[in-house]
GROMACS .gro file of C-alpha atoms in nm:
model
  182
    1UNK     CA    1   0.253   1.145   1.581
    2UNK     CA    2   0.520   1.371   1.717
    3UNK     CA    3   0.869   1.392   1.577
    4UNK     CA    4   1.115   1.308   1.852
    5UNK     CA    5   1.481   1.387   1.844
    6UNK     CA    6   1.681   1.230   2.124
    7UNK     CA    7   2.011   1.405   2.057
    8UNK     CA    8   2.101   1.762   1.972
    9UNK     CA    9   2.243   1.762   1.616
   10UNK     CA   10   2.504   2.023   1.716
   11UNK     CA   11   2.646   1.906   2.051
   12UNK     CA   12   2.497   1.559   2.099
   13UNK     CA   13   2.324   1.648   2.426
   14UNK     CA   14   2.030   1.433   2.534
   15UNK     CA   15   1.853   1.739   2.676
   16UNK     CA   16   1.698   1.862   2.349
   17UNK     CA   17   1.334   1.968   2.402
   18UNK     CA   18   1.030   2.037   2.184
   19UNK     CA   19   0.914   2.394   2.256
   20UNK     CA   20   0.577   2.555   2.188
   21UNK     CA   21   0.495   2.324   1.898
   22UNK     CA   22   0.737   2.513   1.674
   23UNK     CA   23   1.099   2.419   1.741
   24UNK     CA   24   1.348   2.197   1.916
   25UNK     CA   25   1.584   2.368   2.159
   26UNK     CA   26   1.901   2.242   2.324
   27UNK     CA   27   1.952   2.410   2.661
   28UNK     CA   28   2.314   2.295   2.670
   29UNK     CA   29   2.446   2.469   2.355
   30UNK     CA   30   2.156   2.697   2.257
   31UNK     CA   31   2.097   2.525   1.922
   32UNK     CA   32   1.741   2.561   1.797
   33UNK     CA   33   1.579   2.392   1.501
   34UNK     CA   34   1.251   2.531   1.372
   35UNK     CA   35   0.987   2.300   1.235
   36UNK     CA   36   0.921   2.504   0.922
   37UNK     CA   37   0.650   2.414   0.675
   38UNK     CA   38   0.757   2.261   0.343
   39UNK     CA   39   0.602   2.388   0.021
   40UNK     CA   40   0.442   2.140  -0.218
   41UNK     CA   41   0.245   2.183  -0.539
   42UNK     CA   42  -0.028   1.997  -0.723
   43UNK     CA   43  -0.228   2.047  -1.038
   44UNK     CA   44  -0.588   1.980  -1.132
   45UNK     CA   45  -0.555   1.893  -1.500
   46UNK     CA   46  -0.901   1.880  -1.658
   47UNK     CA   47  -1.077   1.857  -1.993
   48UNK     CA   48  -1.404   1.987  -2.142
   49UNK     CA   49  -1.594   1.679  -2.020
   50UNK     CA   50  -1.533   1.725  -1.643
   51UNK     CA   51  -1.255   1.465  -1.641
   52UNK     CA   52  -0.956   1.510  -1.411
   53UNK     CA   53  -0.622   1.331  -1.429
   54UNK     CA   54  -0.493   1.148  -1.120
   55UNK     CA   55  -0.177   0.955  -1.048
   56UNK     CA   56  -0.172   0.629  -0.853
   57UNK     CA   57   0.104   0.662  -0.594
   58UNK     CA   58   0.395   0.417  -0.619
   59UNK     CA   59   0.533   0.474  -0.269
   60UNK     CA   60   0.447   0.561   0.084
   61UNK     CA   61   0.287   0.758   0.222
   62UNK     CA   62  -0.048   0.632   0.095
   63UNK     CA   63   0.092   0.398  -0.170
   64UNK     CA   64  -0.179   0.291  -0.416
   65UNK     CA   65  -0.403   0.590  -0.346
   66UNK     CA   66  -0.489   0.862  -0.596
   67UNK     CA   67  -0.318   1.199  -0.594
   68UNK     CA   68  -0.303   1.504  -0.813
   69UNK     CA   69   0.023   1.534  -1.010
   70UNK     CA   70   0.276   1.735  -0.812
   71UNK     CA   71   0.541   1.724  -0.545
   72UNK     CA   72   0.772   1.928  -0.326
   73UNK     CA   73   0.911   2.265  -0.431
   74UNK     CA   74   1.290   2.255  -0.468
   75UNK     CA   75   1.517   2.515  -0.304
   76UNK     CA   76   1.529   2.839  -0.505
   77UNK     CA   77   1.229   2.733  -0.717
   78UNK     CA   78   0.893   2.908  -0.750
   79UNK     CA   79   0.570   2.715  -0.701
   80UNK     CA   80   0.480   2.786  -1.065
   81UNK     CA   81   0.809   2.639  -1.187
   82UNK     CA   82   0.776   2.343  -0.950
   83UNK     CA   83   0.437   2.236  -1.086
   84UNK     CA   84   0.568   2.248  -1.444
   85UNK     CA   85   0.879   2.049  -1.343
   86UNK     CA   86   0.677   1.790  -1.149
   87UNK     CA   87   0.446   1.731  -1.447
   88UNK     CA   88   0.747   1.685  -1.673
   89UNK     CA   89   0.923   1.449  -1.429
   90UNK     CA   90   0.627   1.238  -1.314
   91UNK     CA   91   0.427   1.222  -1.639
   92UNK     CA   92   0.654   1.334  -1.920
   93UNK     CA   93   0.399   1.609  -1.987
   94UNK     CA   94   0.469   1.969  -2.073
   95UNK     CA   95   0.217   2.188  -1.891
   96UNK     CA   96   0.269   2.542  -2.012
   97UNK     CA   97   0.073   2.739  -1.760
   98UNK     CA   98  -0.110   2.664  -1.441
   99UNK     CA   99  -0.354   2.903  -1.280
  100UNK     CA  100  -0.337   2.929  -0.900
  101UNK     CA  101  -0.648   2.783  -0.737
  102UNK     CA  102  -0.593   2.751  -0.362
  103UNK     CA  103  -0.367   2.630  -0.083
  104UNK     CA  104  -0.426   2.400   0.212
  105UNK     CA  105  -0.216   2.270   0.497
  106UNK     CA  106  -0.128   1.902   0.491
  107UNK     CA  107   0.057   1.646   0.698
  108UNK     CA  108   0.298   1.420   0.510
  109UNK     CA  109   0.436   1.126   0.708
  110UNK     CA  110   0.747   0.976   0.554
  111UNK     CA  111   0.963   0.712   0.727
  112UNK     CA  112   0.793   0.792   1.059
  113UNK     CA  113   0.878   1.162   1.038
  114UNK     CA  114   0.586   1.403   1.022
  115UNK     CA  115   0.628   1.690   0.778
  116UNK     CA  116   0.387   1.980   0.781
  117UNK     CA  117   0.333   2.117   0.432
  118UNK     CA  118   0.155   2.401   0.264
  119UNK     CA  119   0.015   2.253  -0.056
  120UNK     CA  120  -0.034   2.506  -0.337
  121UNK     CA  121  -0.272   2.392  -0.610
  122UNK     CA  122  -0.303   2.506  -0.968
  123UNK     CA  123  -0.543   2.425  -1.251
  124UNK     CA  124  -0.469   2.369  -1.616
  125UNK     CA  125  -0.691   2.276  -1.903
  126UNK     CA  126  -0.595   1.984  -2.123
  127UNK     CA  127  -0.368   2.103  -2.406
  128UNK     CA  128  -0.573   2.180  -2.720
  129UNK     CA  129  -0.398   1.920  -2.935
  130UNK     CA  130  -0.577   1.643  -2.742
  131UNK     CA  131  -0.945   1.563  -2.797
  132UNK     CA  132  -0.998   1.432  -2.444
  133UNK     CA  133  -0.816   1.316  -2.132
  134UNK     CA  134  -0.795   0.952  -2.248
  135UNK     CA  135  -0.617   1.069  -2.562
  136UNK     CA  136  -0.372   1.267  -2.345
  137UNK     CA  137  -0.305   0.975  -2.106
  138UNK     CA  138  -0.182   0.761  -2.398
  139UNK     CA  139   0.109   1.004  -2.440
  140UNK     CA  140   0.222   1.003  -2.076
  141UNK     CA  141   0.541   0.839  -1.948
  142UNK     CA  142   0.525   0.768  -1.578
  143UNK     CA  143   0.816   0.809  -1.341
  144UNK     CA  144   0.815   0.453  -1.207
  145UNK     CA  145   0.951   0.539  -0.862
  146UNK     CA  146   0.665   0.787  -0.809
  147UNK     CA  147   0.369   0.671  -1.020
  148UNK     CA  148   0.213   0.325  -1.065
  149UNK     CA  149  -0.030   0.452  -1.328
  150UNK     CA  150  -0.280   0.718  -1.426
  151UNK     CA  151  -0.654   0.733  -1.376
  152UNK     CA  152  -0.905   0.967  -1.533
  153UNK     CA  153  -1.207   1.037  -1.315
  154UNK     CA  154  -1.521   1.234  -1.389
  155UNK     CA  155  -1.546   1.516  -1.134
  156UNK     CA  156  -1.863   1.723  -1.152
  157UNK     CA  157  -2.018   1.674  -0.808
  158UNK     CA  158  -1.932   1.659  -0.439
  159UNK     CA  159  -2.041   1.295  -0.439
  160UNK     CA  160  -1.783   1.210  -0.705
  161UNK     CA  161  -1.510   1.378  -0.500
  162UNK     CA  162  -1.622   1.197  -0.183
  163UNK     CA  163  -1.597   0.860  -0.360
  164UNK     CA  164  -1.232   0.906  -0.459
  165UNK     CA  165  -0.962   0.710  -0.271
  166UNK     CA  166  -0.743   1.018  -0.231
  167UNK     CA  167  -0.404   1.006  -0.062
  168UNK     CA  168  -0.423   1.352   0.097
  169UNK     CA  169  -0.691   1.568   0.253
  170UNK     CA  170  -0.550   1.877   0.083
  171UNK     CA  171  -0.636   1.725  -0.258
  172UNK     CA  172  -0.988   1.649  -0.137
  173UNK     CA  173  -1.038   2.010  -0.028
  174UNK     CA  174  -0.887   2.132  -0.353
  175UNK     CA  175  -1.126   1.932  -0.567
  176UNK     CA  176  -1.421   2.071  -0.371
  177UNK     CA  177  -1.283   2.422  -0.431
  178UNK     CA  178  -1.237   2.336  -0.801
  179UNK     CA  179  -1.607   2.244  -0.822
  180UNK     CA  180  -1.701   2.581  -0.668
  181UNK     CA  181  -1.508   2.792  -0.916
  182UNK     CA  182  -1.534   2.603  -1.245
   0.00000   0.00000   0.00000
């Protein structure tokens, strides 16, 4: 999929062109629009029993598939603050501290527009006041526009990761990295 703009957003010319896989350029007025990467965050929230928390997506892209809690970084927000905010918004959970794990590129198609993202992933252990992930899930309040529900999956092998119906390849790669370092 290639994003296609038929008109220059500045002068309305129909001569806008995609250049070098990085930007659109209007030869008539000189306007250029770079296709910058968007930053997104996700968190691998786990317990002592190799269980990981997943959300079931409520909307496209990949509605109904599993994803790690997270979302896009807002303007003037750090990745660390974004992952805490996203957990609060999507799950009603207060995650105090996430530890950076890895980053991977991703492609996010929304309303037929392709967004290139750099997904930054963190890990956090289940808060101590909960005995296990199922106990924690009972306290969550889902953001209905984003999350259909929550699933807890045992993740201790590559085979378990491969069997997951994940929405995004970056989450798949992250879980494999999580297995390497845990």
